[in-house]
mmCIF file of C-alpha atoms in Angstrom:
data_model
loop_
_atom_site.group_PDB
_atom_site.id
_atom_site.type_symbol
_atom_site.label_atom_id
_atom_site.label_comp_id
_atom_site.label_asym_id
_atom_site.label_seq_id
_atom_site.Cartn_x
_atom_site.Cartn_y
_atom_site.Cartn_z
ATOM 1 C CA MET Q 918 70.334 157.063 49.323
ATOM 2 C CA SER Q 919 72.176 159.927 47.462
ATOM 3 C CA ASP Q 920 72.662 160.106 43.846
ATOM 4 C CA THR Q 921 75.459 158.832 41.868
ATOM 5 C CA LYS Q 922 77.083 161.917 40.029
ATOM 6 C CA ILE Q 923 78.163 160.657 36.732
ATOM 7 C CA ALA Q 924 80.128 163.867 34.085
ATOM 8 C CA ILE Q 925 81.404 163.189 31.113
ATOM 9 C CA VAL Q 926 83.462 165.452 29.728
ATOM 10 C CA ILE Q 927 83.845 166.742 25.909
ATOM 11 C CA PHE Q 928 85.132 169.669 23.650
ATOM 12 C CA ASP Q 929 84.717 169.936 20.012
ATOM 13 C CA LYS Q 930 86.726 167.913 17.841
ATOM 14 C CA PHE Q 931 85.804 164.891 20.427
ATOM 15 C CA THR Q 932 86.051 160.656 18.961
ATOM 16 C CA ASP Q 933 82.497 159.870 18.465
ATOM 17 C CA ILE Q 934 82.839 156.731 19.542
ATOM 18 C CA ASP Q 935 84.569 157.493 22.539
ATOM 19 C CA LEU Q 936 81.897 159.316 24.154
ATOM 20 C CA PHE Q 937 78.900 157.091 22.803
ATOM 21 C CA LEU Q 938 79.937 153.609 23.798
ATOM 22 C CA MET Q 939 80.456 154.711 27.514
ATOM 23 C CA TRP Q 940 77.427 156.783 27.737
ATOM 24 C CA ASP Q 941 75.070 154.309 25.952
ATOM 25 C CA LEU Q 942 76.909 151.567 28.720
ATOM 26 C CA PHE Q 943 76.368 154.394 31.808
ATOM 27 C CA ASN Q 944 72.660 154.419 30.732
ATOM 28 C CA ARG Q 945 71.989 151.083 30.681
ATOM 29 C CA VAL Q 946 72.320 151.033 34.943
ATOM 30 C CA ARG Q 947 68.607 150.621 36.467
ATOM 31 C CA VAL Q 948 69.660 152.268 40.047
ATOM 32 C CA ASP Q 949 67.501 154.895 42.094
ATOM 33 C CA GLY Q 950 69.532 158.680 42.301
ATOM 34 C CA TRP Q 951 72.023 157.127 38.910
ATOM 35 C CA GLN Q 952 72.974 160.266 37.063
ATOM 36 C CA VAL Q 953 74.834 160.445 33.912
ATOM 37 C CA LYS Q 954 75.750 163.824 32.345
ATOM 38 C CA ILE Q 955 77.358 165.557 29.137
ATOM 39 C CA LEU Q 956 79.870 168.197 30.130
ATOM 40 C CA GLY Q 957 80.990 170.865 27.937
ATOM 41 C CA THR Q 958 81.469 174.874 27.694
ATOM 42 C CA ALA Q 959 78.756 175.289 25.420
ATOM 43 C CA GLU Q 960 74.963 174.221 24.388
ATOM 44 C CA THR Q 961 76.549 172.076 21.936
ATOM 45 C CA HIS Q 962 80.077 170.343 20.773
ATOM 46 C CA ILE Q 963 81.109 169.252 17.432
ATOM 47 C CA SER Q 964 82.424 165.919 17.046
ATOM 48 C CA ALA Q 965 85.605 164.874 14.631
ATOM 49 C CA THR Q 966 82.795 163.833 12.486
ATOM 50 C CA GLY Q 967 80.812 166.804 12.389
ATOM 51 C CA ILE Q 968 77.966 166.033 15.191
ATOM 52 C CA ALA Q 969 76.588 168.645 16.627
ATOM 53 C CA ILE Q 970 75.879 166.736 20.400
ATOM 54 C CA PRO Q 971 74.151 168.700 22.795
ATOM 55 C CA THR Q 972 75.567 169.155 26.192
ATOM 56 C CA HIS Q 973 73.573 168.568 29.838
ATOM 57 C CA GLY Q 974 75.326 170.936 31.751
ATOM 58 C CA ARG Q 975 78.939 173.025 32.144
ATOM 59 C CA ILE Q 976 82.669 171.442 32.996
ATOM 60 C CA GLU Q 977 82.173 173.050 35.899
ATOM 61 C CA GLU Q 978 79.578 170.420 37.644
ATOM 62 C CA ALA Q 979 82.398 167.854 37.068
ATOM 63 C CA ASN Q 980 84.035 168.702 40.376
ATOM 64 C CA GLU Q 981 80.666 167.904 42.128
ATOM 65 C CA ALA Q 982 80.797 164.580 40.481
ATOM 66 C CA ASP Q 983 80.810 160.840 41.649
ATOM 67 C CA ALA Q 984 83.116 160.253 38.626
ATOM 68 C CA VAL Q 985 84.509 162.135 35.858
ATOM 69 C CA LEU Q 986 85.636 160.824 32.751
ATOM 70 C CA PHE Q 987 87.466 162.450 29.634
ATOM 71 C CA VAL Q 988 87.123 161.376 26.197
ATOM 72 C CA SER Q 989 89.800 161.811 23.455
ATOM 73 C CA GLY Q 990 90.406 163.770 20.207
ATOM 74 C CA GLN Q 991 92.172 165.844 18.300
ATOM 75 C CA GLY Q 992 90.610 168.448 20.797
ATOM 76 C CA ALA Q 993 92.334 167.293 23.941
ATOM 77 C CA ARG Q 994 95.014 168.291 22.196
ATOM 78 C CA GLU Q 995 93.536 171.447 21.945
ATOM 79 C CA ARG Q 996 92.729 171.512 25.686
ATOM 80 C CA ILE Q 997 95.619 170.901 27.079
ATOM 81 C CA LEU Q 998 97.035 174.190 26.251
ATOM 82 C CA ASP Q 999 94.638 175.785 27.458
ATOM 83 C CA GLU Q 1000 94.376 177.874 30.812
ATOM 84 C CA GLU Q 1001 91.543 179.283 31.465
ATOM 85 C CA TRP Q 1002 89.445 175.609 30.445
ATOM 86 C CA LEU Q 1003 91.490 173.430 32.939
ATOM 87 C CA SER Q 1004 91.541 176.159 35.764
ATOM 88 C CA LYS Q 1005 87.360 175.391 35.513
ATOM 89 C CA PHE Q 1006 88.251 171.699 37.329
ATOM 90 C CA ASP Q 1007 89.072 170.890 40.846
ATOM 91 C CA LEU Q 1008 89.064 167.099 40.688
ATOM 92 C CA LYS Q 1009 89.931 165.097 43.632
ATOM 93 C CA PRO Q 1010 90.683 161.491 43.489
ATOM 94 C CA GLY Q 1011 90.687 161.471 46.931
ATOM 95 C CA ARG Q 1012 87.106 161.318 47.038
ATOM 96 C CA GLN Q 1013 86.196 160.889 42.916
ATOM 97 C CA PHE Q 1014 87.079 158.490 40.162
ATOM 98 C CA ILE Q 1015 88.598 159.802 37.220
ATOM 99 C CA GLY Q 1016 88.864 158.238 34.186
ATOM 100 C CA SER Q 1017 90.392 159.204 30.694
ATOM 101 C CA ILE Q 1018 90.174 157.510 26.926
ATOM 102 C CA CYS Q 1019 92.862 157.555 24.595
ATOM 103 C CA SER Q 1020 94.559 161.247 24.304
ATOM 104 C CA GLY Q 1021 91.758 162.147 27.002
ATOM 105 C CA ALA Q 1022 95.566 160.937 29.630
ATOM 106 C CA LEU Q 1023 96.872 164.333 27.819
ATOM 107 C CA ILE Q 1024 93.730 166.271 30.360
ATOM 108 C CA LEU Q 1025 94.426 163.602 33.076
ATOM 109 C CA ALA Q 1026 98.598 164.703 33.063
ATOM 110 C CA LYS Q 1027 98.019 168.818 32.664
ATOM 111 C CA LEU Q 1028 95.809 168.256 35.826
ATOM 112 C CA GLY Q 1029 98.708 166.355 37.763
ATOM 113 C CA LEU Q 1030 96.115 163.719 38.042
ATOM 114 C CA LEU Q 1031 98.865 161.392 36.981
ATOM 115 C CA ASP Q 1032 102.200 162.442 38.673
ATOM 116 C CA GLY Q 1033 104.007 159.700 40.139
ATOM 117 C CA ARG Q 1034 100.695 157.104 38.151
ATOM 118 C CA LYS Q 1035 101.146 155.187 35.184
ATOM 119 C CA ALA Q 1036 98.975 155.620 32.668
ATOM 120 C CA THR Q 1037 97.811 154.162 29.137
ATOM 121 C CA THR Q 1038 96.821 156.347 26.022
ATOM 122 C CA TYR Q 1039 96.083 155.887 22.332
ATOM 123 C CA PRO Q 1040 99.310 154.924 20.368
ATOM 124 C CA THR Q 1041 99.686 158.596 18.549
ATOM 125 C CA THR Q 1042 99.910 160.258 22.348
ATOM 126 C CA LYS Q 1043 101.784 157.569 23.854
ATOM 127 C CA GLY Q 1044 105.258 160.097 22.704
ATOM 128 C CA LEU Q 1045 103.015 163.381 23.920
ATOM 129 C CA LEU Q 1046 101.638 162.277 27.417
ATOM 130 C CA GLU Q 1047 105.666 161.044 28.282
ATOM 131 C CA SER Q 1048 106.595 164.756 27.394
ATOM 132 C CA PHE Q 1049 104.551 165.080 30.535
ATOM 133 C CA GLY Q 1050 106.966 162.829 33.283
ATOM 134 C CA VAL Q 1051 104.283 160.073 33.105
ATOM 135 C CA THR Q 1052 105.471 156.106 32.634
ATOM 136 C CA VAL Q 1053 103.151 155.082 29.647
ATOM 137 C CA VAL Q 1054 102.168 151.801 29.420
ATOM 138 C CA GLU Q 1055 101.588 149.323 26.596
ATOM 139 C CA GLN Q 1056 98.384 147.871 28.112
ATOM 140 C CA PRO Q 1057 94.492 148.359 27.449
ATOM 141 C CA PHE Q 1058 93.368 149.668 31.234
ATOM 142 C CA VAL Q 1059 95.585 151.097 34.015
ATOM 143 C CA ALA Q 1060 93.822 151.496 37.785
ATOM 144 C CA SER Q 1061 96.139 153.847 40.203
ATOM 145 C CA GLY Q 1062 93.914 154.388 43.023
ATOM 146 C CA ASN Q 1063 90.606 156.154 42.174
ATOM 147 C CA VAL Q 1064 92.584 157.249 38.719
ATOM 148 C CA ALA Q 1065 92.321 154.909 35.591
ATOM 149 C CA THR Q 1066 93.275 155.220 32.130
ATOM 150 C CA THR Q 1067 92.424 153.260 28.778
ATOM 151 C CA GLY Q 1068 93.628 153.024 24.944
ATOM 152 C CA GLY Q 1069 91.825 151.606 22.235
ATOM 153 C CA CYS Q 1070 88.451 152.715 21.998
ATOM 154 C CA LEU Q 1071 87.371 149.785 22.796
ATOM 155 C CA ALA Q 1072 89.161 149.247 25.914
ATOM 156 C CA GLN Q 1073 86.799 152.010 27.437
ATOM 157 C CA GLN Q 1074 84.731 148.606 28.145
ATOM 158 C CA TYR Q 1075 87.323 147.856 30.982
ATOM 159 C CA LEU Q 1076 86.853 151.634 32.059
ATOM 160 C CA VAL Q 1077 83.015 151.294 32.195
ATOM 161 C CA GLY Q 1078 83.350 148.291 33.973
ATOM 162 C CA TRP Q 1079 85.417 149.702 36.654
ATOM 163 C CA PHE Q 1080 83.462 152.292 37.342
ATOM 164 C CA ILE Q 1081 80.589 150.426 37.450
ATOM 165 C CA GLU Q 1082 81.951 147.736 39.509
ATOM 166 C CA ASN Q 1083 82.687 150.509 42.300
ATOM 167 C CA LEU Q 1084 79.598 153.150 42.189
ATOM 168 C CA ALA Q 1085 76.708 150.262 41.168
ATOM 169 C CA GLY Q 1086 78.121 146.733 42.030
ATOM 170 C CA HIS Q 1087 79.624 143.651 40.040
ATOM 171 C CA ASP Q 1088 76.413 142.191 38.889
ATOM 172 C CA TRP Q 1089 75.939 145.305 36.908
ATOM 173 C CA ARG Q 1090 78.969 145.609 35.660
ATOM 174 C CA GLU Q 1091 78.453 142.356 34.641
ATOM 175 C CA LEU Q 1092 75.156 142.478 32.758
ATOM 176 C CA VAL Q 1093 76.121 145.562 31.257
ATOM 177 C CA LEU Q 1094 78.820 144.771 29.667
ATOM 178 C CA ARG Q 1095 77.436 141.075 28.826
ATOM 179 C CA SER Q 1096 74.839 143.112 26.907
ATOM 180 C CA ILE Q 1097 77.076 144.755 23.977
ATOM 181 C CA GLN Q 1098 79.000 141.498 23.688
ATOM 182 C CA PRO Q 1099 78.261 139.725 19.801
ATOM 183 C CA VAL Q 1100 75.278 137.118 19.962
ATOM 184 C CA GLY Q 1101 77.090 133.476 20.075
ATOM 185 C CA GLU Q 1102 80.089 135.352 21.690
ATOM 186 C CA GLY Q 1103 79.163 136.660 25.268
ATOM 187 C CA LEU Q 1104 76.089 137.245 24.763
ATOM 188 C CA PHE Q 1105 73.137 134.034 24.089
ATOM 189 C CA PHE Q 1106 69.801 134.551 22.844
ATOM 190 C CA ALA Q 1107 68.903 132.439 26.512
ATOM 191 C CA ASP Q 1108 69.861 135.981 28.160
ATOM 192 C CA ALA Q 1109 66.967 137.845 26.881
ATOM 193 C CA GLU Q 1110 65.338 137.430 30.132
ATOM 194 C CA GLU Q 1111 67.739 138.982 32.320
ATOM 195 C CA LEU Q 1112 68.181 141.870 29.390
ATOM 196 C CA THR Q 1113 65.245 143.495 29.902
ATOM 197 C CA LYS Q 1114 66.956 144.496 33.395
ATOM 198 C CA LEU Q 1115 68.596 147.623 31.217
ATOM 199 C CA TYR Q 1116 65.892 149.023 29.152
ATOM 200 C CA ALA Q 1117 63.426 149.054 32.654
ATOM 201 C CA PRO Q 1118 61.450 152.733 32.442
ATOM 202 C CA VAL Q 1119 63.558 155.228 34.251
ATOM 203 C CA ALA Q 1120 61.230 157.200 36.821
ATOM 204 C CA LYS Q 1121 63.334 160.649 36.901
ATOM 205 C CA SER Q 1122 66.209 160.511 33.568
ATOM 206 C CA ALA Q 1123 68.906 162.729 34.622
ATOM 207 C CA GLY Q 1124 70.886 164.362 31.876
ATOM 208 C CA GLN Q 1125 68.061 163.498 29.113
ATOM 209 C CA MET P 946 86.184 156.958 -9.747
ATOM 210 C CA SER P 947 82.587 156.995 -8.763
ATOM 211 C CA ASP P 948 81.533 158.483 -5.422
ATOM 212 C CA THR P 949 81.060 155.621 -2.578
ATOM 213 C CA LYS P 950 77.822 155.860 -0.648
ATOM 214 C CA ILE P 951 76.762 154.897 2.503
ATOM 215 C CA ALA P 952 73.683 155.683 4.070
ATOM 216 C CA ILE P 953 72.814 155.026 7.219
ATOM 217 C CA VAL P 954 68.578 155.129 8.421
ATOM 218 C CA ILE P 955 68.148 156.257 12.149
ATOM 219 C CA PHE P 956 64.653 157.289 13.300
ATOM 220 C CA ASP P 957 63.394 158.275 17.252
ATOM 221 C CA LYS P 958 64.359 155.869 20.194
ATOM 222 C CA PHE P 959 67.636 154.559 18.401
ATOM 223 C CA THR P 960 70.376 152.453 20.785
ATOM 224 C CA ASP P 961 73.197 155.448 20.645
ATOM 225 C CA ILE P 962 76.121 152.629 20.158
ATOM 226 C CA ASP P 963 74.236 151.092 17.109
ATOM 227 C CA LEU P 964 74.615 154.078 15.606
ATOM 228 C CA PHE P 965 78.000 155.615 16.680
ATOM 229 C CA LEU P 966 80.133 152.691 16.665
ATOM 230 C CA MET P 967 79.797 152.236 12.700
ATOM 231 C CA TRP P 968 79.390 155.754 11.729
ATOM 232 C CA ASP P 969 83.159 156.319 13.477
ATOM 233 C CA LEU P 970 84.198 153.855 11.774
ATOM 234 C CA PHE P 971 83.241 154.449 8.413
ATOM 235 C CA ASN P 972 84.142 157.730 8.590
ATOM 236 C CA ARG P 973 87.841 156.490 9.317
ATOM 237 C CA VAL P 974 88.006 155.704 6.225
ATOM 238 C CA ARG P 975 89.958 157.621 3.426
ATOM 239 C CA VAL P 976 88.796 156.772 -0.362
ATOM 240 C CA ASP P 977 88.220 159.515 -2.683
ATOM 241 C CA GLY P 978 83.897 159.677 -3.151
ATOM 242 C CA TRP P 979 84.073 158.075 -0.080
ATOM 243 C CA GLN P 980 80.268 159.433 1.419
ATOM 244 C CA VAL P 981 78.688 158.806 4.945
ATOM 245 C CA LYS P 982 75.254 159.706 5.555
ATOM 246 C CA ILE P 983 72.736 159.642 8.856
ATOM 247 C CA LEU P 984 69.475 159.648 7.430
ATOM 248 C CA GLY P 985 66.463 160.204 8.868
ATOM 249 C CA THR P 986 62.549 161.335 8.675
ATOM 250 C CA ALA P 987 63.357 164.739 10.475
ATOM 251 C CA GLU P 988 65.870 167.296 11.248
ATOM 252 C CA THR P 989 67.185 165.833 14.189
ATOM 253 C CA HIS P 990 65.894 161.961 15.790
ATOM 254 C CA ILE P 991 65.731 161.155 19.529
ATOM 255 C CA SER P 992 68.653 158.298 20.948
ATOM 256 C CA ALA P 993 67.477 155.940 23.090
ATOM 257 C CA THR P 994 69.321 157.950 26.135
ATOM 258 C CA GLY P 995 67.615 161.287 24.387
ATOM 259 C CA ILE P 996 70.480 162.950 22.669
ATOM 260 C CA ALA P 997 68.861 164.706 19.489
ATOM 261 C CA ILE P 998 70.607 163.389 16.561
ATOM 262 C CA PRO P 999 71.076 165.938 13.717
ATOM 263 C CA THR P 1000 70.330 163.815 10.347
ATOM 264 C CA HIS P 1001 72.361 164.632 6.861
ATOM 265 C CA GLY P 1002 69.099 163.577 4.272
ATOM 266 C CA ARG P 1003 65.968 161.739 4.138
ATOM 267 C CA ILE P 1004 65.361 158.000 4.136
ATOM 268 C CA GLU P 1005 64.230 158.326 0.226
ATOM 269 C CA GLU P 1006 68.214 158.489 -0.127
ATOM 270 C CA ALA P 1007 68.665 155.631 0.658
ATOM 271 C CA ASN P 1008 67.686 153.765 -2.754
ATOM 272 C CA GLU P 1009 70.533 155.762 -4.447
ATOM 273 C CA ALA P 1010 73.154 154.311 -2.421
ATOM 274 C CA ASP P 1011 75.554 151.343 -2.236
ATOM 275 C CA ALA P 1012 75.242 150.542 1.376
ATOM 276 C CA VAL P 1013 72.285 151.099 3.444
ATOM 277 C CA LEU P 1014 72.000 150.212 7.157
ATOM 278 C CA PHE P 1015 69.020 150.070 9.343
ATOM 279 C CA VAL P 1016 70.413 150.658 13.352
ATOM 280 C CA SER P 1017 68.193 149.085 16.186
ATOM 281 C CA GLY P 1018 66.705 150.062 19.097
ATOM 282 C CA GLN P 1019 62.661 150.714 19.809
ATOM 283 C CA GLY P 1020 62.217 152.849 17.313
ATOM 284 C CA ALA P 1021 62.594 149.850 15.375
ATOM 285 C CA ARG P 1022 59.304 147.727 16.795
ATOM 286 C CA GLU P 1023 57.564 151.415 15.659
ATOM 287 C CA ARG P 1024 58.774 151.646 12.078
ATOM 288 C CA ILE P 1025 57.437 148.430 11.331
ATOM 289 C CA LEU P 1026 54.310 149.434 12.276
ATOM 290 C CA ASP P 1027 54.104 152.335 9.691
ATOM 291 C CA GLU P 1028 53.616 151.877 6.428
ATOM 292 C CA GLU P 1029 54.182 155.300 5.211
ATOM 293 C CA TRP P 1030 57.495 154.724 6.617
ATOM 294 C CA LEU P 1031 58.305 151.626 5.190
ATOM 295 C CA SER P 1032 56.564 152.569 1.756
ATOM 296 C CA LYS P 1033 59.798 154.871 1.147
ATOM 297 C CA PHE P 1034 62.053 152.359 0.787
ATOM 298 C CA ASP P 1035 62.854 150.571 -2.818
ATOM 299 C CA LEU P 1036 65.735 148.656 -1.985
ATOM 300 C CA LYS P 1037 67.879 146.448 -4.573
ATOM 301 C CA PRO P 1038 70.390 144.314 -2.715
ATOM 302 C CA GLY P 1039 71.102 143.188 -6.484
ATOM 303 C CA ARG P 1040 73.230 146.526 -6.383
ATOM 304 C CA GLN P 1041 73.051 147.600 -2.820
ATOM 305 C CA PHE P 1042 75.122 146.016 0.575
ATOM 306 C CA ILE P 1043 72.228 146.277 2.706
ATOM 307 C CA GLY P 1044 72.466 145.527 6.415
ATOM 308 C CA SER P 1045 71.258 145.789 9.743
ATOM 309 C CA ILE P 1046 72.436 145.622 13.737
ATOM 310 C CA CYS P 1047 70.236 144.068 16.501
ATOM 311 C CA SER P 1048 65.983 145.011 15.931
ATOM 312 C CA GLY P 1049 67.221 146.316 12.851
ATOM 313 C CA ALA P 1050 67.112 142.946 11.035
ATOM 314 C CA LEU P 1051 62.703 143.152 11.580
ATOM 315 C CA ILE P 1052 62.264 146.271 8.792
ATOM 316 C CA LEU P 1053 64.900 143.938 7.089
ATOM 317 C CA ALA P 1054 62.322 141.509 7.370
ATOM 318 C CA LYS P 1055 59.153 144.013 6.677
ATOM 319 C CA LEU P 1056 61.029 145.127 3.490
ATOM 320 C CA GLY P 1057 61.060 141.175 2.767
ATOM 321 C CA LEU P 1058 64.967 141.135 2.181
ATOM 322 C CA LEU P 1059 65.417 138.567 4.536
ATOM 323 C CA ASP P 1060 62.840 136.124 2.814
ATOM 324 C CA GLY P 1061 64.514 132.784 2.267
ATOM 325 C CA ARG P 1062 67.943 133.609 4.330
ATOM 326 C CA LYS P 1063 69.266 133.394 7.598
ATOM 327 C CA ALA P 1064 69.488 136.064 10.190
ATOM 328 C CA THR P 1065 70.556 137.269 13.404
ATOM 329 C CA THR P 1066 69.311 139.531 15.831
ATOM 330 C CA TYR P 1067 69.447 141.086 19.510
ATOM 331 C CA PRO P 1068 67.899 138.202 21.733
ATOM 332 C CA THR P 1069 65.142 140.237 22.974
ATOM 333 C CA THR P 1070 63.706 140.677 19.355
ATOM 334 C CA LYS P 1071 64.754 136.759 18.717
ATOM 335 C CA GLY P 1072 60.749 135.866 18.824
ATOM 336 C CA LEU P 1073 59.054 138.496 16.880
ATOM 337 C CA LEU P 1074 61.770 138.510 13.896
ATOM 338 C CA GLU P 1075 60.969 134.309 13.795
ATOM 339 C CA SER P 1076 57.053 135.442 13.831
ATOM 340 C CA PHE P 1077 58.098 137.167 10.165
ATOM 341 C CA GLY P 1078 59.221 133.395 8.734
ATOM 342 C CA VAL P 1079 63.322 134.475 9.805
ATOM 343 C CA THR P 1080 65.321 131.575 10.743
ATOM 344 C CA VAL P 1081 67.297 133.063 13.216
ATOM 345 C CA VAL P 1082 70.598 132.046 14.068
ATOM 346 C CA GLU P 1083 72.517 131.766 17.218
ATOM 347 C CA GLN P 1084 75.813 134.197 15.569
ATOM 348 C CA PRO P 1085 76.843 137.392 15.766
ATOM 349 C CA PHE P 1086 77.008 138.151 12.156
ATOM 350 C CA VAL P 1087 74.901 136.496 8.888
ATOM 351 C CA ALA P 1088 75.624 137.719 5.711
ATOM 352 C CA SER P 1089 73.925 135.449 2.519
ATOM 353 C CA GLY P 1090 74.622 137.612 -0.769
ATOM 354 C CA ASN P 1091 74.254 141.298 -0.169
ATOM 355 C CA VAL P 1092 71.963 141.262 2.546
ATOM 356 C CA ALA P 1093 73.796 140.995 6.084
ATOM 357 C CA THR P 1094 72.233 140.870 9.748
ATOM 358 C CA THR P 1095 74.428 141.490 13.123
ATOM 359 C CA GLY P 1096 73.237 140.425 17.257
ATOM 360 C CA GLY P 1097 74.851 142.280 19.684
ATOM 361 C CA CYS P 1098 76.262 145.993 19.380
ATOM 362 C CA LEU P 1099 80.120 144.774 19.384
ATOM 363 C CA ALA P 1100 78.657 142.505 16.407
ATOM 364 C CA GLN P 1101 78.959 145.676 14.349
ATOM 365 C CA GLN P 1102 82.862 145.255 13.657
ATOM 366 C CA TYR P 1103 82.020 142.358 11.285
ATOM 367 C CA LEU P 1104 79.093 144.148 10.042
ATOM 368 C CA VAL P 1105 81.146 147.196 9.563
ATOM 369 C CA GLY P 1106 84.693 145.163 8.314
ATOM 370 C CA TRP P 1107 82.227 143.095 5.985
ATOM 371 C CA PHE P 1108 80.790 146.369 4.296
ATOM 372 C CA ILE P 1109 84.718 148.101 4.043
ATOM 373 C CA GLU P 1110 85.918 145.375 2.696
ATOM 374 C CA ASN P 1111 83.085 144.865 -0.194
ATOM 375 C CA LEU P 1112 83.201 148.705 -1.041
ATOM 376 C CA ALA P 1113 87.125 149.688 -0.054
ATOM 377 C CA GLY P 1114 89.170 146.317 0.002
ATOM 378 C CA HIS P 1115 90.760 144.403 2.884
ATOM 379 C CA ASP P 1116 93.658 146.521 4.077
ATOM 380 C CA TRP P 1117 90.994 149.332 4.901
ATOM 381 C CA ARG P 1118 88.877 146.801 6.781
ATOM 382 C CA GLU P 1119 91.744 145.373 8.369
ATOM 383 C CA LEU P 1120 93.431 149.088 9.772
ATOM 384 C CA VAL P 1121 89.904 150.480 10.774
ATOM 385 C CA LEU P 1122 88.581 147.987 12.945
ATOM 386 C CA ARG P 1123 92.658 147.270 14.436
ATOM 387 C CA SER P 1124 92.069 151.123 15.256
ATOM 388 C CA ILE P 1125 89.479 150.396 17.675
ATOM 389 C CA GLN P 1126 91.251 147.268 19.640
ATOM 390 C CA PRO P 1127 92.192 147.680 23.206
ATOM 391 C CA VAL P 1128 95.884 148.976 23.023
ATOM 392 C CA GLY P 1129 98.027 146.047 23.836
ATOM 393 C CA GLU P 1130 94.719 143.397 22.587
ATOM 394 C CA GLY P 1131 94.821 144.117 18.901
ATOM 395 C CA LEU P 1132 96.349 147.580 19.090
ATOM 396 C CA PHE P 1133 100.272 148.250 19.605
ATOM 397 C CA PHE P 1134 102.058 151.404 20.107
ATOM 398 C CA ALA P 1135 104.437 150.152 17.294
ATOM 399 C CA ASP P 1136 100.790 151.042 15.021
ATOM 400 C CA ALA P 1137 101.235 154.919 15.701
ATOM 401 C CA GLU P 1138 102.232 155.835 11.884
ATOM 402 C CA GLU P 1139 99.888 153.604 9.918
ATOM 403 C CA LEU P 1140 97.179 155.106 12.573
ATOM 404 C CA THR P 1141 97.825 158.245 10.946
ATOM 405 C CA LYS P 1142 95.994 157.326 7.638
ATOM 406 C CA LEU P 1143 92.958 157.394 9.128
ATOM 407 C CA TYR P 1144 93.058 160.702 10.258
ATOM 408 C CA ALA P 1145 94.270 162.758 7.853
ATOM 409 C CA PRO P 1146 92.107 165.801 6.668
ATOM 410 C CA VAL P 1147 89.209 165.659 4.250
ATOM 411 C CA ALA P 1148 89.162 166.932 1.148
ATOM 412 C CA LYS P 1149 85.934 166.793 0.940
ATOM 413 C CA SER P 1150 83.766 166.287 3.555
ATOM 414 C CA ALA P 1151 80.163 164.211 3.177
ATOM 415 C CA GLY P 1152 77.232 164.256 5.336
ATOM 416 C CA GLN P 1153 78.893 166.907 7.474
#
């Protein structure tokens, strides 16, 4: 079985939670060859709150991944003005699953990946995304073919769920998403044994 | 107005999302003197997924904070066996707000902060927490006086909301929690202008 490569693209001034919610969820999947990497243009990138986060590789690796996700933040507004940065990407929705969180949709738009598609984003980014000719809808998650956008940090659950369902199957989606619900509201003490599947040691830990 | 100091205590093998959801939310509050720091025993601690996260200070600082939060993860099970580590804490629920996420409740129990109180935790930690004589209830959030516990990562919303309501007021609680809801499900495009309050520049940025 071939590897499944998931690439999360970050940059300086990214929204912390928009990286770490999906990063943590993707890392709960225990499927042979499952690899998750944080990609950037430097050894570390500084988050919106000022934390230096290490990367596992460079953004060019995204072109060979099975799934590519763009985080959000003030930095996304700077990246869409950086033609050299944008030119590193050669993404193919015909063979890759591609997604964005909040203002990450601006990057998808600049890469031409939202042409003729509906999309969603964070409320403060709606106008700018529309200026690229994208039809922006007030929904948490919009998938069109292999390209998906989300708006609002917690909508990452829909996005991560969609990727996991497509790449690891429905059962992993269900268990991973259940594992972070509040106790008594989607997650229950009786789930304890099944949850241990998510914390099994990883034989070959990618991106770590 | 005096400073409001919030201390988040981490250690090696902590659950990534249990730090970063609350860290990001606390950093959205724009109140004079609001300080949020990640505390540990080293310059960096390695998360459960293998990421090196920098700290802003040492765990002893928690004793002088207005609010102290303990994250979760396999590392919490190791910390409760480390008497030297535990001895650094001198927390006072009479003058501090204290909280935990998931297995962080084990640390509160070992510090004697759950004596005679009900608490909640992650399903896989229920038995161990009960072995300390704590009455564990199947609820997402349990507050008893100034001590609160949560179970399930997303229950952090209740915990962070409780801290913010007590330390910054109801309006900040409402706006901060609304800002991460999925678009169309609690957060709306019409909220854009109000959301900008959360992203205003910080004059003196604590812990960064």
